[in-house]
mmCIF file of C-alpha atoms in Angstrom:
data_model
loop_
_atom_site.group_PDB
_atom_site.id
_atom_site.type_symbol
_atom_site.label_atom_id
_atom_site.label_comp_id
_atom_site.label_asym_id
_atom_site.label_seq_id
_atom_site.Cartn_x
_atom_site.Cartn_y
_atom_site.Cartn_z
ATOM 1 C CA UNK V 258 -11.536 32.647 -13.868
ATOM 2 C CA UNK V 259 -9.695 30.255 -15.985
ATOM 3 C CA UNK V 260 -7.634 27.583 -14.174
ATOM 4 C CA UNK V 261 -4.567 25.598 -15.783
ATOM 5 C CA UNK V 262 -3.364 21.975 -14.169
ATOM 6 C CA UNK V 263 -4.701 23.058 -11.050
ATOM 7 C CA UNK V 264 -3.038 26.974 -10.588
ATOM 8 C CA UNK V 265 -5.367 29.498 -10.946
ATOM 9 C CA UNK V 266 -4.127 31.377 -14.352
ATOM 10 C CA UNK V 267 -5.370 35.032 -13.127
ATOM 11 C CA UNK V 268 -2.609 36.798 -12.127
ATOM 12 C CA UNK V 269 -4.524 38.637 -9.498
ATOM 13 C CA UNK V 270 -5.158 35.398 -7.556
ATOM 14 C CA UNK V 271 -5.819 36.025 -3.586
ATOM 15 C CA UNK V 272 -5.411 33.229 -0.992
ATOM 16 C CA UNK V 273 -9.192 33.158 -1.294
ATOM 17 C CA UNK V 274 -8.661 31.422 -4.486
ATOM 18 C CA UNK V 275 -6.360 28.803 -2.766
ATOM 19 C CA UNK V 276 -9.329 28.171 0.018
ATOM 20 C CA UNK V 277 -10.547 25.098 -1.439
ATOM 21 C CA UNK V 278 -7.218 23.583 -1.904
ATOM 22 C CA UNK V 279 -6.012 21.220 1.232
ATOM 23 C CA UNK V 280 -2.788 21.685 3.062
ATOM 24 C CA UNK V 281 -0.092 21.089 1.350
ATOM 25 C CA UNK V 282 3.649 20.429 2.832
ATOM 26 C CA UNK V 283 6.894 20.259 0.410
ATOM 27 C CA UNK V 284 10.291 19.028 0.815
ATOM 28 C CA UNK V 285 12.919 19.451 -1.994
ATOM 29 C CA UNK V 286 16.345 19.243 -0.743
ATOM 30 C CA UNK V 287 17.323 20.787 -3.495
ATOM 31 C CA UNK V 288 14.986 23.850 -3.509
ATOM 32 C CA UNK V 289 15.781 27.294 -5.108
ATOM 33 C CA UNK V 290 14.844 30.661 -3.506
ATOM 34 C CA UNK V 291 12.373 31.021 -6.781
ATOM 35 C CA UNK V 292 10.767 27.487 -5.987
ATOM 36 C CA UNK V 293 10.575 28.482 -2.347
ATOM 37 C CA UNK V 294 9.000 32.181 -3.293
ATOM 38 C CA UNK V 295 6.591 30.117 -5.437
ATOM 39 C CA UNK V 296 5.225 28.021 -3.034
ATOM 40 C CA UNK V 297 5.064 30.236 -0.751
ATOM 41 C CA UNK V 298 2.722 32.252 -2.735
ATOM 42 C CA UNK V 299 0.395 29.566 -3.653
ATOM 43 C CA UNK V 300 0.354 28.735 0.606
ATOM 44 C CA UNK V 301 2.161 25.609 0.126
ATOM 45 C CA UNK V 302 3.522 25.283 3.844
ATOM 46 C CA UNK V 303 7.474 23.930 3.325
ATOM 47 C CA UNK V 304 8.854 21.335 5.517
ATOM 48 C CA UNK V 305 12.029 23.470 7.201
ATOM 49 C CA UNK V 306 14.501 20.191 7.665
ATOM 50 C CA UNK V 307 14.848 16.462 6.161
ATOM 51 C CA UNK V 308 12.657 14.057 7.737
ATOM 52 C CA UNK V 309 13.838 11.384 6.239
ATOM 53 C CA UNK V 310 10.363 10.027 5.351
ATOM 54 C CA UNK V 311 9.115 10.082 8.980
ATOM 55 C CA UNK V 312 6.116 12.332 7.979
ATOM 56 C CA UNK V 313 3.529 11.396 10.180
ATOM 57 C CA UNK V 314 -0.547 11.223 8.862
ATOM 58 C CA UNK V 315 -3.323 12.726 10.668
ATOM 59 C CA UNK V 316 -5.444 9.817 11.035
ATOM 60 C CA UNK V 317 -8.760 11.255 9.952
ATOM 61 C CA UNK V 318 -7.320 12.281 6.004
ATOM 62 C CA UNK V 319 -6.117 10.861 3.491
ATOM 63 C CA UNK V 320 -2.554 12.056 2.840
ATOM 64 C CA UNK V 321 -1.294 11.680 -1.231
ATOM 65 C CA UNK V 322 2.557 11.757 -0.866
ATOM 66 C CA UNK V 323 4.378 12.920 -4.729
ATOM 67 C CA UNK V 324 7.499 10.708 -4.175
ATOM 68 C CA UNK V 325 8.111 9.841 -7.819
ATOM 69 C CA UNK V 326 12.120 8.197 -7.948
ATOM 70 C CA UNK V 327 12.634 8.481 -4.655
ATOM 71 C CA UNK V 328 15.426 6.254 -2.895
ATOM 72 C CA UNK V 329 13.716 2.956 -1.394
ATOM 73 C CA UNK V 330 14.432 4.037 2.369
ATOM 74 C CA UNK V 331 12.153 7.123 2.314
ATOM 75 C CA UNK V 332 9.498 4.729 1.151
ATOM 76 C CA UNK V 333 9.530 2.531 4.052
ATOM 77 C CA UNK V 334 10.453 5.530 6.468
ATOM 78 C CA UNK V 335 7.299 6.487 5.785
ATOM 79 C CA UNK V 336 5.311 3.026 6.319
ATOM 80 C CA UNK V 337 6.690 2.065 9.199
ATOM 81 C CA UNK V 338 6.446 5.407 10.472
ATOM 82 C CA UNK V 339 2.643 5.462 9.354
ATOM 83 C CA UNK V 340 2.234 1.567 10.449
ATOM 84 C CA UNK V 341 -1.042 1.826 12.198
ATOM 85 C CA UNK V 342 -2.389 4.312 9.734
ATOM 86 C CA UNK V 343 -1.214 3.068 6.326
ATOM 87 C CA UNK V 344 -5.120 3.337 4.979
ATOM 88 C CA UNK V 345 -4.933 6.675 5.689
ATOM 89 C CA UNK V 346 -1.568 6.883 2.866
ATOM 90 C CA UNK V 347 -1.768 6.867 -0.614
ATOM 91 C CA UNK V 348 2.062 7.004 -2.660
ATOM 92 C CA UNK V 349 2.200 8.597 -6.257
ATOM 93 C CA UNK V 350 5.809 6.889 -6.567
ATOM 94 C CA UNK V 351 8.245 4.162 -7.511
ATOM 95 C CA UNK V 352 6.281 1.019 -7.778
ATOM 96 C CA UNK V 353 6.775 -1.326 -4.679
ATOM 97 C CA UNK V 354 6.022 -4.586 -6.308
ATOM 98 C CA UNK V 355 8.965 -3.626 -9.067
ATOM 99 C CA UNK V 356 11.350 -3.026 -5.974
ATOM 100 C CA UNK V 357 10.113 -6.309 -4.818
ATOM 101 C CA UNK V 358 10.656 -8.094 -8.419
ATOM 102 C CA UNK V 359 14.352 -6.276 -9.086
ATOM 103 C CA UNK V 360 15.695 -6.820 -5.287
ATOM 104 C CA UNK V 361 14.917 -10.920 -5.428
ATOM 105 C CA UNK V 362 19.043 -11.497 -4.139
ATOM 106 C CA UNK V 363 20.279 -8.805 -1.835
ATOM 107 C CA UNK V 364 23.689 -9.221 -0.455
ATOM 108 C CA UNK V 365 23.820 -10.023 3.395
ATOM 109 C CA UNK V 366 25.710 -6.842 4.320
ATOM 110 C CA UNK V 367 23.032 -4.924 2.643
ATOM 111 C CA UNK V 368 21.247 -4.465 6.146
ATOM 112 C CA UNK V 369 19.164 -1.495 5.152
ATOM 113 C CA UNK V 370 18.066 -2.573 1.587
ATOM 114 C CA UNK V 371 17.593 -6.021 3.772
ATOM 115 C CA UNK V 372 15.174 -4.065 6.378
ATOM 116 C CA UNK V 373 13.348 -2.202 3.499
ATOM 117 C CA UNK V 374 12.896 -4.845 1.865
ATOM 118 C CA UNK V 375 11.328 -7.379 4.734
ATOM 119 C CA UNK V 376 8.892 -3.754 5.436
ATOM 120 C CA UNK V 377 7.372 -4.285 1.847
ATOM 121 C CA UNK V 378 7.438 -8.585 1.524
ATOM 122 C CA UNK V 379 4.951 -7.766 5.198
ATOM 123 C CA UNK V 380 3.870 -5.101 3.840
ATOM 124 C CA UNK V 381 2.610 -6.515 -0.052
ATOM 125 C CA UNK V 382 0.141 -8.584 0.072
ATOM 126 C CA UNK V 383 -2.113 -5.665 2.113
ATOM 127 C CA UNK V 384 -1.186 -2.402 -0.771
ATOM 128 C CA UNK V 385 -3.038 -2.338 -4.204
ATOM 129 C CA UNK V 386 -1.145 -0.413 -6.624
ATOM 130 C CA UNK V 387 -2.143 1.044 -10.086
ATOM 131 C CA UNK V 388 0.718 1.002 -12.842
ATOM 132 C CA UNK V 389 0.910 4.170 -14.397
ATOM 133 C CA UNK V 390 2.119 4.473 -17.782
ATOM 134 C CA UNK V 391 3.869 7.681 -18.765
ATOM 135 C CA UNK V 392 3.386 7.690 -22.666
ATOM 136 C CA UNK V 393 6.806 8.109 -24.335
ATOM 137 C CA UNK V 394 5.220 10.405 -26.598
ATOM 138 C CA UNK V 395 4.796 12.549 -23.679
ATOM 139 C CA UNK V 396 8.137 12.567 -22.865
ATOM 140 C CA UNK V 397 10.065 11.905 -26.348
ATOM 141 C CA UNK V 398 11.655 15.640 -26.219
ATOM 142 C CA UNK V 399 13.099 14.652 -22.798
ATOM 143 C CA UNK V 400 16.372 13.985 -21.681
ATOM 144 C CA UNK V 401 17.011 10.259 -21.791
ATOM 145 C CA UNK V 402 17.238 10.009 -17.957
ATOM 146 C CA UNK V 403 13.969 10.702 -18.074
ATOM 147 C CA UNK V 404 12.017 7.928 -18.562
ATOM 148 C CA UNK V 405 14.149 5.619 -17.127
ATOM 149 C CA UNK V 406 13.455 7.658 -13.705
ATOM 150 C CA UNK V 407 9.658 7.570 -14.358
ATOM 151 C CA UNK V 408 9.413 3.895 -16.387
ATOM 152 C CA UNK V 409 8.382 2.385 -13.165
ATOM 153 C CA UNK V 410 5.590 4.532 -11.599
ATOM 154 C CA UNK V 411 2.822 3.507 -9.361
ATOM 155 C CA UNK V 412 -0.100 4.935 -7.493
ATOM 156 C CA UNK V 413 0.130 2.711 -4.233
ATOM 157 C CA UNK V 414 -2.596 2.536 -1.748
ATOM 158 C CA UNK V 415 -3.932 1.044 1.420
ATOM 159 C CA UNK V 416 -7.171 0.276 1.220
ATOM 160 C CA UNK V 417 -9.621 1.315 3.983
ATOM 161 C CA UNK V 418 -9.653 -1.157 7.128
ATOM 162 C CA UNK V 419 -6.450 -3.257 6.224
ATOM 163 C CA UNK V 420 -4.306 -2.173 9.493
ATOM 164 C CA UNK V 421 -6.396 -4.248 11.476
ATOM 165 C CA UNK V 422 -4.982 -7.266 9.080
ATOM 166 C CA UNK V 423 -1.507 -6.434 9.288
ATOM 167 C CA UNK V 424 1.341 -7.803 10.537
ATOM 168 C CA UNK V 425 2.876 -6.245 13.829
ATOM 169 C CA UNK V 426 5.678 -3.841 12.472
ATOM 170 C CA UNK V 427 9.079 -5.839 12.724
ATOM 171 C CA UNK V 428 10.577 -4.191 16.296
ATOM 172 C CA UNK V 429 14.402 -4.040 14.966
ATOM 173 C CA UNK V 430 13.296 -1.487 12.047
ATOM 174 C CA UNK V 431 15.843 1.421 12.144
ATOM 175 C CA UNK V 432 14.903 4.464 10.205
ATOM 176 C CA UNK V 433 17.301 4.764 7.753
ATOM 177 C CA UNK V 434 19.506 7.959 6.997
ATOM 178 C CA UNK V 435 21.148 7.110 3.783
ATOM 179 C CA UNK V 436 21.297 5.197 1.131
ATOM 180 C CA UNK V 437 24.510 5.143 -0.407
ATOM 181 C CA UNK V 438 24.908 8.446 -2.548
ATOM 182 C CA UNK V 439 21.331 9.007 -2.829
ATOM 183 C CA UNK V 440 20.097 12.340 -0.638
ATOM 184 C CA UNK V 441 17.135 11.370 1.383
#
């Protein structure tokens, strides 16, 4: 049975196919009825409401989270919310040391970009994160918003036994709930 970027191409497939593959949870607060029957089919469980990031790990896995472009505050949702298990998350997503590098002067007022960024300053020196490069052959017959929403991509990791090295997590974090226009 041939298989193509990971779906098995036999029309036929049964949910013994899908065995092998781990859990899988989705959130798209966007998602259409066909993306929803899709999943669904391929035993993708889908996450019924907006957690804002606040996905909790089971401490025993390793949990890959697909956040490419997401808004900074679902980022650091997630770490704080995963503070005493962050070698236990691994972030296919914005890179963290760009955010870092573009957010040098934040305004005052800017009290959640202020909070998300003090999570990843404590939070850098303890991540390694692989650039990746998204060729713009790849995506030359793309829209031009395109690459600049993937341009900055990292694959952003804790490695094993660094919570014991970090920081305590800073006790007036709020979760955040927006971020300006962005949905999140």
């Amino acid at each position: 049975q041939e298989r193509k970027n990971g779906i098995c191409a036999n029309s036929s497939s049964t949910s013994k196919d899908l065995s092998l593959w781990p859990t899988m949870y989705y959130y798209e607060p966007l998602m259409t009825e066909q993306e929803s029957k899709l999943l669904q089919k391929l035993e993708v469980q889908i996450i019924p409401e907006n957690e804002r990031g606040r996905r909790k790990v089971d401490s025993d896995n390793l949990t890959l989270f697909f956040m490419p472009h997401c808004p900074l505050a679902l980022y650091t949702n997630l770490m704080a919310t995963n503070w005493d298990c962050l070698d236990k998350v691994i972030i296919f997503g914005n890179s963290f040391d760009f955010y870092i590098e573009q957010n040098a002067t934040v305004k005052q007022d800017q009290i959640q970009k202020l909070q998300s960024l003090e999570i990843l300053n404590l939070l850098q020196p303890h991540w390694k994160e692989e650039q990746v490069d998204v060729s713009k052959k790849d995506i030359s017959s793309r829209a031009a918003w395109f690459e600049q929403a993937f341009n900055d991509l990292g694959l952003t990791f804790f490695p094993s036994g660094v919570v014991s090295q970090l920081p305590e997590r800073p006790l007036h974090f709020t979760d955040h709930h927006e971020e300006g226009d962005e949905v999140i």
